[in-house]
PDB file of C-alpha atoms in Angstrom:
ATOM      1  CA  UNK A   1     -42.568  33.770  24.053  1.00  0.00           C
ATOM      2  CA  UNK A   2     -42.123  32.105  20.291  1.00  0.00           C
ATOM      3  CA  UNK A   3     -42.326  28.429  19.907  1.00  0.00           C
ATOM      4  CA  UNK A   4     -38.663  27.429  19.755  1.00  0.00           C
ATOM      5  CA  UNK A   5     -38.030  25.516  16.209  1.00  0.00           C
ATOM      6  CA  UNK A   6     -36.829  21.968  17.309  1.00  0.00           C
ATOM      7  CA  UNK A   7     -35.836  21.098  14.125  1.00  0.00           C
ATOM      8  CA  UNK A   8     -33.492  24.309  13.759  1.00  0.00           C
ATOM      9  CA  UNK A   9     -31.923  23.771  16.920  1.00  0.00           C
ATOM     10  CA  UNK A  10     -30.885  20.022  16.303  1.00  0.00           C
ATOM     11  CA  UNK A  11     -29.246  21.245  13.124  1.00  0.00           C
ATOM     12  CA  UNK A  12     -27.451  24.280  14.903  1.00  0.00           C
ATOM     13  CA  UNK A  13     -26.472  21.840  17.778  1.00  0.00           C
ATOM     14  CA  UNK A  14     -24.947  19.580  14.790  1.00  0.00           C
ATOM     15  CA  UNK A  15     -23.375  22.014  13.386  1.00  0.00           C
ATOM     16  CA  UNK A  16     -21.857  23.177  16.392  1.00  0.00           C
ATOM     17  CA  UNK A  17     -20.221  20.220  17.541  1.00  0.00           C
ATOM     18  CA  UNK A  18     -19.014  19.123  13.708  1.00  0.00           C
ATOM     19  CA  UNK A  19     -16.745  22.540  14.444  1.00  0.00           C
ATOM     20  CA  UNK A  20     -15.885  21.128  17.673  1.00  0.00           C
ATOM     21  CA  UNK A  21     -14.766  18.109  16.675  1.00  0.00           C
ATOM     22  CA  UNK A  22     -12.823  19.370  13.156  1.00  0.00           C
ATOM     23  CA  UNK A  23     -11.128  22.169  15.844  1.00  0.00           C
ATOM     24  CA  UNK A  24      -9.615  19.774  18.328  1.00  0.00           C
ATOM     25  CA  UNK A  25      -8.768  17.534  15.018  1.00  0.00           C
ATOM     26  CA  UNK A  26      -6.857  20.703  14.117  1.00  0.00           C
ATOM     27  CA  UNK A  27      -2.685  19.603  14.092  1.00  0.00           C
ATOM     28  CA  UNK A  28      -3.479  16.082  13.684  1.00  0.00           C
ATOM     29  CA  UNK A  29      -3.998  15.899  10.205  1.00  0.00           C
ATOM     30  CA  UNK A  30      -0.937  13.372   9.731  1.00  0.00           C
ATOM     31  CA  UNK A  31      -0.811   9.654  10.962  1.00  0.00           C
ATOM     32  CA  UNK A  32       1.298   8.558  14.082  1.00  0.00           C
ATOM     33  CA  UNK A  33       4.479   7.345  12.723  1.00  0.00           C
ATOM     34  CA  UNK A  34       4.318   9.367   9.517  1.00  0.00           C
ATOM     35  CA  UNK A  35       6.709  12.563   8.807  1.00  0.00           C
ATOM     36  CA  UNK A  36       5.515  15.624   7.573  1.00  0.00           C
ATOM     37  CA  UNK A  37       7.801  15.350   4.114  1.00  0.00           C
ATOM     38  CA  UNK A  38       5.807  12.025   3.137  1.00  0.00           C
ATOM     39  CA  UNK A  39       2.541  13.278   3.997  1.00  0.00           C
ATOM     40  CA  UNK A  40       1.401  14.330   0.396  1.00  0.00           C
ATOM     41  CA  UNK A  41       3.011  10.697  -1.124  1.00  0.00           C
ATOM     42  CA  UNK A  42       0.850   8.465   1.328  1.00  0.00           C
ATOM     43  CA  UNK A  43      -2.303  10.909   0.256  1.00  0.00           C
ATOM     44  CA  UNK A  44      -1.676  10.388  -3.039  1.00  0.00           C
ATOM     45  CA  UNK A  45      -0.640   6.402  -2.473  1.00  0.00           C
ATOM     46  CA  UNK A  46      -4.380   6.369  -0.733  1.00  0.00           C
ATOM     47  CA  UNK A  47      -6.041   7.825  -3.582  1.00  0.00           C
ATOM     48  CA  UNK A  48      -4.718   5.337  -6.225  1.00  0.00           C
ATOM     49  CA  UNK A  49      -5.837   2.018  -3.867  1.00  0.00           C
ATOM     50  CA  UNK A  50      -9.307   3.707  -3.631  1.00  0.00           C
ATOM     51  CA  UNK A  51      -9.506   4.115  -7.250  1.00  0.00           C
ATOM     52  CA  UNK A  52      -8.284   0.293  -7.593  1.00  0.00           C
ATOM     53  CA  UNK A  53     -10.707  -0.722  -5.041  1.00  0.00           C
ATOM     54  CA  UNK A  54     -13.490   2.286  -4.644  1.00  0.00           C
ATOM     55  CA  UNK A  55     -14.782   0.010  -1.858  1.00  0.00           C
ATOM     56  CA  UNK A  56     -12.312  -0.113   0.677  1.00  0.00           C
ATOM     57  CA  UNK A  57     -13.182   3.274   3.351  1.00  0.00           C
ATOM     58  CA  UNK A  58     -10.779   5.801   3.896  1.00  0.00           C
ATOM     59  CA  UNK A  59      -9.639   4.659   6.531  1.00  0.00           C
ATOM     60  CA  UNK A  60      -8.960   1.080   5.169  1.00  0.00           C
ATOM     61  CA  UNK A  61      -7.102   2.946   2.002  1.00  0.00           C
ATOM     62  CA  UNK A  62      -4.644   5.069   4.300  1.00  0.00           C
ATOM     63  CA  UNK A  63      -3.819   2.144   6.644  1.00  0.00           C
ATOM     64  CA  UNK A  64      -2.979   0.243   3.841  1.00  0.00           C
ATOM     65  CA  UNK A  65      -1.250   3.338   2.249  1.00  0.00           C
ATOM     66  CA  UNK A  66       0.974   4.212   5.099  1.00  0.00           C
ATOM     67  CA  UNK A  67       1.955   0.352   5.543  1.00  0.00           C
ATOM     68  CA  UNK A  68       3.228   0.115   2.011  1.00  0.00           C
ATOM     69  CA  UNK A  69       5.300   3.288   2.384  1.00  0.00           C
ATOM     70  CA  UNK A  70       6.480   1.875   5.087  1.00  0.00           C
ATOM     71  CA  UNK A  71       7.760  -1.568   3.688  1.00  0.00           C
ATOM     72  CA  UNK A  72       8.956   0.122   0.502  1.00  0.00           C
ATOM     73  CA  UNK A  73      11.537   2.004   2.442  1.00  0.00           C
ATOM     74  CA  UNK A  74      13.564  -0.773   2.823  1.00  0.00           C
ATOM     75  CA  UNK A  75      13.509  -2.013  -1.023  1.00  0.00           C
ATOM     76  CA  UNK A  76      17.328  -2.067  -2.567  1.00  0.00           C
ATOM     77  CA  UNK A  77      16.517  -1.738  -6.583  1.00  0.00           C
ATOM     78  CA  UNK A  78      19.330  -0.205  -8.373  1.00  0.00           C
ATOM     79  CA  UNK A  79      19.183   2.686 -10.454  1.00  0.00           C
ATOM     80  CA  UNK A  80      17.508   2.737 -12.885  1.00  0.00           C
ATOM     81  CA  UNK A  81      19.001   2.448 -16.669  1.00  0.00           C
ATOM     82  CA  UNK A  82      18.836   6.427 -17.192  1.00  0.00           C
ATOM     83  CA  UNK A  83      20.557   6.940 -13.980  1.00  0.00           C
ATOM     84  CA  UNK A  84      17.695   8.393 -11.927  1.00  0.00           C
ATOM     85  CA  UNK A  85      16.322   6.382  -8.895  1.00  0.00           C
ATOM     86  CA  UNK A  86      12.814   4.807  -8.808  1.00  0.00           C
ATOM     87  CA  UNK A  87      10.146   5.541  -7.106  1.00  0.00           C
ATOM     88  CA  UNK A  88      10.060   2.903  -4.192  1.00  0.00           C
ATOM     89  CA  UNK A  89       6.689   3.615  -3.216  1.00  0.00           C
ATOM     90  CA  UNK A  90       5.539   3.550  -6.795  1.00  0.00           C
ATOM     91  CA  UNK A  91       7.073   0.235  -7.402  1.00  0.00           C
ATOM     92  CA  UNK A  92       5.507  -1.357  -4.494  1.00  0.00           C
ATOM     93  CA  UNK A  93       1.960  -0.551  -5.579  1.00  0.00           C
ATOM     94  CA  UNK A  94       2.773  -1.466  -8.671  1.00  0.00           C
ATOM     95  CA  UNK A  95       3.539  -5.122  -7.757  1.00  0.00           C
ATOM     96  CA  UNK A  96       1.142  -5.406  -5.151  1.00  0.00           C
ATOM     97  CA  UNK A  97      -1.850  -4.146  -8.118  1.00  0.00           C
ATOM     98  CA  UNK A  98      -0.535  -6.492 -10.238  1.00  0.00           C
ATOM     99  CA  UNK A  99      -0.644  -9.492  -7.289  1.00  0.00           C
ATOM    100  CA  UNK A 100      -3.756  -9.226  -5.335  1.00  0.00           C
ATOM    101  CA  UNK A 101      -5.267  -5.252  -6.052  1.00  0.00           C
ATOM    102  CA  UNK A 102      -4.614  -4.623  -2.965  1.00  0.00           C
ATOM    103  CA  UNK A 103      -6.780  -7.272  -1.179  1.00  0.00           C
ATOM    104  CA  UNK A 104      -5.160  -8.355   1.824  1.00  0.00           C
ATOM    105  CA  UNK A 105      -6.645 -11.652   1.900  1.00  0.00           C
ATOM    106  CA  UNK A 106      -6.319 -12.978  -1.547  1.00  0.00           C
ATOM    107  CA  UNK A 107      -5.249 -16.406  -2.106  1.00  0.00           C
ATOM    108  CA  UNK A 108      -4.345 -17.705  -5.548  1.00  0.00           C
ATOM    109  CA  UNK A 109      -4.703 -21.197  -7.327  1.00  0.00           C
ATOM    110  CA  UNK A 110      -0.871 -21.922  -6.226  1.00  0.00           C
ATOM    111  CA  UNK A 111      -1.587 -21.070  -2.463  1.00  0.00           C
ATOM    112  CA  UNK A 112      -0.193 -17.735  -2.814  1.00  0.00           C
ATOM    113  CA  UNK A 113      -1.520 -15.344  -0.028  1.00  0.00           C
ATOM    114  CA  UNK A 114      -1.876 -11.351   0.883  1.00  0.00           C
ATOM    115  CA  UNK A 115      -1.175  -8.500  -0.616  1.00  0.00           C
ATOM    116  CA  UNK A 116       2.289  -9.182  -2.392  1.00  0.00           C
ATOM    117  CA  UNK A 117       1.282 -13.326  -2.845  1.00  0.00           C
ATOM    118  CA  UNK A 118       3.733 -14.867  -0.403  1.00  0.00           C
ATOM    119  CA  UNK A 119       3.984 -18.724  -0.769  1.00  0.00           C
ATOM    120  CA  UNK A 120       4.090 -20.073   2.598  1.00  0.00           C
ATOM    121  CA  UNK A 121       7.174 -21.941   1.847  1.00  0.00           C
ATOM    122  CA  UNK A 122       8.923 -18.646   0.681  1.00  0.00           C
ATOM    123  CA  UNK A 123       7.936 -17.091   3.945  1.00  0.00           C
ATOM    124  CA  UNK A 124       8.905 -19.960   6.262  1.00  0.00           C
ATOM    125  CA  UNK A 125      12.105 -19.989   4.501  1.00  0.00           C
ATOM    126  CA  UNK A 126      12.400 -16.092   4.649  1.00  0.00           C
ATOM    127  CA  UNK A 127      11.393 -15.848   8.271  1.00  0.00           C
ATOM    128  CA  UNK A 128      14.316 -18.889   9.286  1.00  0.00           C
ATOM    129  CA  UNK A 129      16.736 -17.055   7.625  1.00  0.00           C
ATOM    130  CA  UNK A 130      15.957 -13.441   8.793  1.00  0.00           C
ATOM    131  CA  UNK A 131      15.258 -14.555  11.943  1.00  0.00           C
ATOM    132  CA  UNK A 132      11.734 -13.640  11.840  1.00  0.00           C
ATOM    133  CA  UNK A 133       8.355 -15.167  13.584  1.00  0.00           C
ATOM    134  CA  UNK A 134       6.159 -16.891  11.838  1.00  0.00           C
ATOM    135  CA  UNK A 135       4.154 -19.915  13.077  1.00  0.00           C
ATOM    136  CA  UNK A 136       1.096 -20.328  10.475  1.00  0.00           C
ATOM    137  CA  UNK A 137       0.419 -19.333   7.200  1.00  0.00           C
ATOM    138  CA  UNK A 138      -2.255 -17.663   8.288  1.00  0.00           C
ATOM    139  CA  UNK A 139      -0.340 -14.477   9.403  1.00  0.00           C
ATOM    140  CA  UNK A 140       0.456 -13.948   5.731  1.00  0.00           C
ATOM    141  CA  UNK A 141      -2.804 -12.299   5.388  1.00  0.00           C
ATOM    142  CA  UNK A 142      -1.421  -9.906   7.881  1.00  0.00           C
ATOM    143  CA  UNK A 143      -0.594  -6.666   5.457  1.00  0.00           C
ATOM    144  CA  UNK A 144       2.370  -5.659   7.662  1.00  0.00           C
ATOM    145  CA  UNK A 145       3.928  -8.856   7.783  1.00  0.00           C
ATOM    146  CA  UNK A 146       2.898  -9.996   3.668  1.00  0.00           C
ATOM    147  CA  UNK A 147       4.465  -6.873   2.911  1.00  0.00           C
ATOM    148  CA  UNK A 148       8.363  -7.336   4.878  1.00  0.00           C
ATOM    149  CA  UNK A 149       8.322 -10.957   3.575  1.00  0.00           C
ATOM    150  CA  UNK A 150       7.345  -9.895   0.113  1.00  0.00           C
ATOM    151  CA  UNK A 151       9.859  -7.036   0.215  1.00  0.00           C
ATOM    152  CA  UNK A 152      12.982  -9.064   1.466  1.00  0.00           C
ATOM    153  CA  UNK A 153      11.421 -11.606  -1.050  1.00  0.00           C
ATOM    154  CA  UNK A 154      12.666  -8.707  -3.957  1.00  0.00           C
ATOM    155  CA  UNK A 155      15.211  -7.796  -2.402  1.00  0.00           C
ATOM    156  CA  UNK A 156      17.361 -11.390  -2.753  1.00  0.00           C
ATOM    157  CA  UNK A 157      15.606 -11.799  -6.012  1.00  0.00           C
ATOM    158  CA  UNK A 158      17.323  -8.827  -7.027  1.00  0.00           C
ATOM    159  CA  UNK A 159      20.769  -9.492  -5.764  1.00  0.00           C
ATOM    160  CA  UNK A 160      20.789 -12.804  -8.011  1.00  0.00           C
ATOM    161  CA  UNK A 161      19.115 -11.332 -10.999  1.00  0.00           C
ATOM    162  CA  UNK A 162      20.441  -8.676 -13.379  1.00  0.00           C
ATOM    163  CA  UNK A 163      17.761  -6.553 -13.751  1.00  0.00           C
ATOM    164  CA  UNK A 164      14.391  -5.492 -12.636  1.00  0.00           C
ATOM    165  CA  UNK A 165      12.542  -6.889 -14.977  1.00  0.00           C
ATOM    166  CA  UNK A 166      14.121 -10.282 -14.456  1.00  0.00           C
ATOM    167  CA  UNK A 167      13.742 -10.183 -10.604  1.00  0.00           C
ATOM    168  CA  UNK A 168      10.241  -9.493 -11.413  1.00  0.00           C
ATOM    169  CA  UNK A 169       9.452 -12.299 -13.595  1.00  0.00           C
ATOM    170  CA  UNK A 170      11.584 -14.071 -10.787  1.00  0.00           C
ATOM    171  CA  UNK A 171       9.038 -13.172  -7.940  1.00  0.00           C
ATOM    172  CA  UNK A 172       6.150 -14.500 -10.342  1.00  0.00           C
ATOM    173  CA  UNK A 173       7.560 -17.936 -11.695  1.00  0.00           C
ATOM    174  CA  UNK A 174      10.126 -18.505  -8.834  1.00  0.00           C
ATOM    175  CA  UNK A 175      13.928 -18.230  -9.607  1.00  0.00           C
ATOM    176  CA  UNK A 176      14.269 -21.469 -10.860  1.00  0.00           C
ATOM    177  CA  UNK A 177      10.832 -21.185 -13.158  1.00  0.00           C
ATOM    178  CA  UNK A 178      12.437 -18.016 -14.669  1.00  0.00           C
ATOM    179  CA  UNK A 179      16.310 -19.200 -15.517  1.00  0.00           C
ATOM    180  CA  UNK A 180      14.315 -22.761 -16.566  1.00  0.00           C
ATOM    181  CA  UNK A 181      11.529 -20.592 -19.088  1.00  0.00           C
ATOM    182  CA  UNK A 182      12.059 -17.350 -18.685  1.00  0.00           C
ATOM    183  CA  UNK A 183       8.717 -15.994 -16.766  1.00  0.00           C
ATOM    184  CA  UNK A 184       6.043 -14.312 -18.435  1.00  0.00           C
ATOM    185  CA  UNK A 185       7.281 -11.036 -19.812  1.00  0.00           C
ATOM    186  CA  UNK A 186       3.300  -9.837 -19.349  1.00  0.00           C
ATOM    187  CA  UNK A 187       3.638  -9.759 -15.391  1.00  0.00           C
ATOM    188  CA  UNK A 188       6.501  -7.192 -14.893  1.00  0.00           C
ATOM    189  CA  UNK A 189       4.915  -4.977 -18.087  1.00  0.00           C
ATOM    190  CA  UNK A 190       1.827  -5.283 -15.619  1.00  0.00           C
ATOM    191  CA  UNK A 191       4.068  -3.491 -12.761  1.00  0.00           C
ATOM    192  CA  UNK A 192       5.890  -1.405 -14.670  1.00  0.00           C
ATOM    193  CA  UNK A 193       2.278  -0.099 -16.200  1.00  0.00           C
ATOM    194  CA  UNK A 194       1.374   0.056 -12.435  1.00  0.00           C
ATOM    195  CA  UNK A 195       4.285   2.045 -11.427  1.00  0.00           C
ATOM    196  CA  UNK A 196       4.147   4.564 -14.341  1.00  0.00           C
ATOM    197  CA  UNK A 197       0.367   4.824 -13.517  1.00  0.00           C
ATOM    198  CA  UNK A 198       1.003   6.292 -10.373  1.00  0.00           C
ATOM    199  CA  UNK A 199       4.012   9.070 -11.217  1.00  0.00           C
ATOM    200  CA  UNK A 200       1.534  10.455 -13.548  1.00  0.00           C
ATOM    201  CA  UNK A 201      -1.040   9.803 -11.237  1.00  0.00           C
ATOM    202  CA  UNK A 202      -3.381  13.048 -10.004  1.00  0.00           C
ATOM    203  CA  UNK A 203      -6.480  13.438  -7.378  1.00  0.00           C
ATOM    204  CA  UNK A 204      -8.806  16.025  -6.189  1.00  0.00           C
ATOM    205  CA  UNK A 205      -8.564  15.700  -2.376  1.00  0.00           C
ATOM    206  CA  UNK A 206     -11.687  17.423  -0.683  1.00  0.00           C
ATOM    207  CA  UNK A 207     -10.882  19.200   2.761  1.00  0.00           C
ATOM    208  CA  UNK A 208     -13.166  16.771   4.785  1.00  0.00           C
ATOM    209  CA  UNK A 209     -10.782  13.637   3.571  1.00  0.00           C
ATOM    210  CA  UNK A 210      -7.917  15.340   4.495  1.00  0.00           C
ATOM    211  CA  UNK A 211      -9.014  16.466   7.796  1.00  0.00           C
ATOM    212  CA  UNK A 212     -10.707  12.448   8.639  1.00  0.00           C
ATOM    213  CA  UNK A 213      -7.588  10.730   7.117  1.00  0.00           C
ATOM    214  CA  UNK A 214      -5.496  13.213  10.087  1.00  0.00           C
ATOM    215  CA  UNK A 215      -7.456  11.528  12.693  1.00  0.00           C
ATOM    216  CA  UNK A 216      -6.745   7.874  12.073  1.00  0.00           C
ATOM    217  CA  UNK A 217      -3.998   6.415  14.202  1.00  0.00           C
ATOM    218  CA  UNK A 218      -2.230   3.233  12.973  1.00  0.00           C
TER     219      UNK A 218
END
């Protein structure tokens, strides 16, 4: 009888059970929660936060990705001034790139924290009002949370502004900062930079990313 290669059976036995697992992957290729139809943005939402931070994993950028979706859902911005309808999900990267890149626990100079730079104030105020818990300022590094606050945050800022660009400058230098000085007209050119960024935005997705992404549950 031949000497059976050890080394050539290892690799056959990894091979083997690589098709295993990618079979019984099969069907889950989308992330609990997510439909079908929103699939392809959240890829594409994951692929711009790994290109802004090439460090986080993939499973880090679609957690992230599919949380943002999420939260942008329930932003109220007005059409815009050629009468078509903005990208929600592009506009809440955008601010978020422009705030923190997308790292969940950055804290600015102000005290500022998460991903959308919540001031703890703002978000004890928010969560009174909206009837919302929040015991420590601590949970604002919390991407979930950061990103309702931060998104009901807009959303007032926007009822009392009258336009994007001033509810932008708004969210940077505080409503009474902006109708005192105006803001800094640099910060919502930053977004709106951001948020054309991504509609032109294009990736090369490689089959094994797409079948790992399928198997994270968030």
């Amino acid at each position: 009888m031949k000497k059976i290669n050890l080394d050539l059976l290892r690799k056959l036995s990894l091979l083997l059970l690589i098709g295993v697992f990618f079979g019984e992957s099969y069907g889950r290729l989308v992330p609990s929660g997510v439909d079908d139809r929103n699939t392809r943005q959240i890829r594409k939402a994951s692929a711009f936060i790994g290109e802004k931070r090439p460090h986080l994993s993939l499973k880090e950028r679609e957690r992230l990705a599919v949380l943002i979706e999420n939260a942008a859902l329930d932003l109220k911005l007005p059409n815009r001034r050629n009468g078509k309808s903005w990208d929600k999900l592009g506009f809440l990267l955008g601010v978020i790139q422009t705030e923190s890149r997308f790292h969940t626990k950055a804290k600015s100079h102000k005290g500022a924290l998460g991903l959308m730079q919540v001031m703890p104030d703002t978000a004890k105020w928010l969560a009174e009002k909206e009837g919302i818990s929040f015991k420590s300022a601590k949970e604002l590094y919390e991407p979930e949370l950061n990103l309702h606050l931060g998104v009901l945050y807009l959303n007032y800022l926007i009822e009392r502004t009258d336009s994007i660009e001033a509810a932008l400058l708004s969210y940077n230098a505080g409503l009474g900062g902006y109708k005192r000085f105006g803001g800094i007209p640099s910060y919502s050119k930053s977004i709106l930079q951001y948020y054309e960024e991504f509609q032109s935005f294009t990736w090369v997705e490689t089959r094994i990313e797409s079948r790992l992404a399928g198997l994270y549950e968030f």
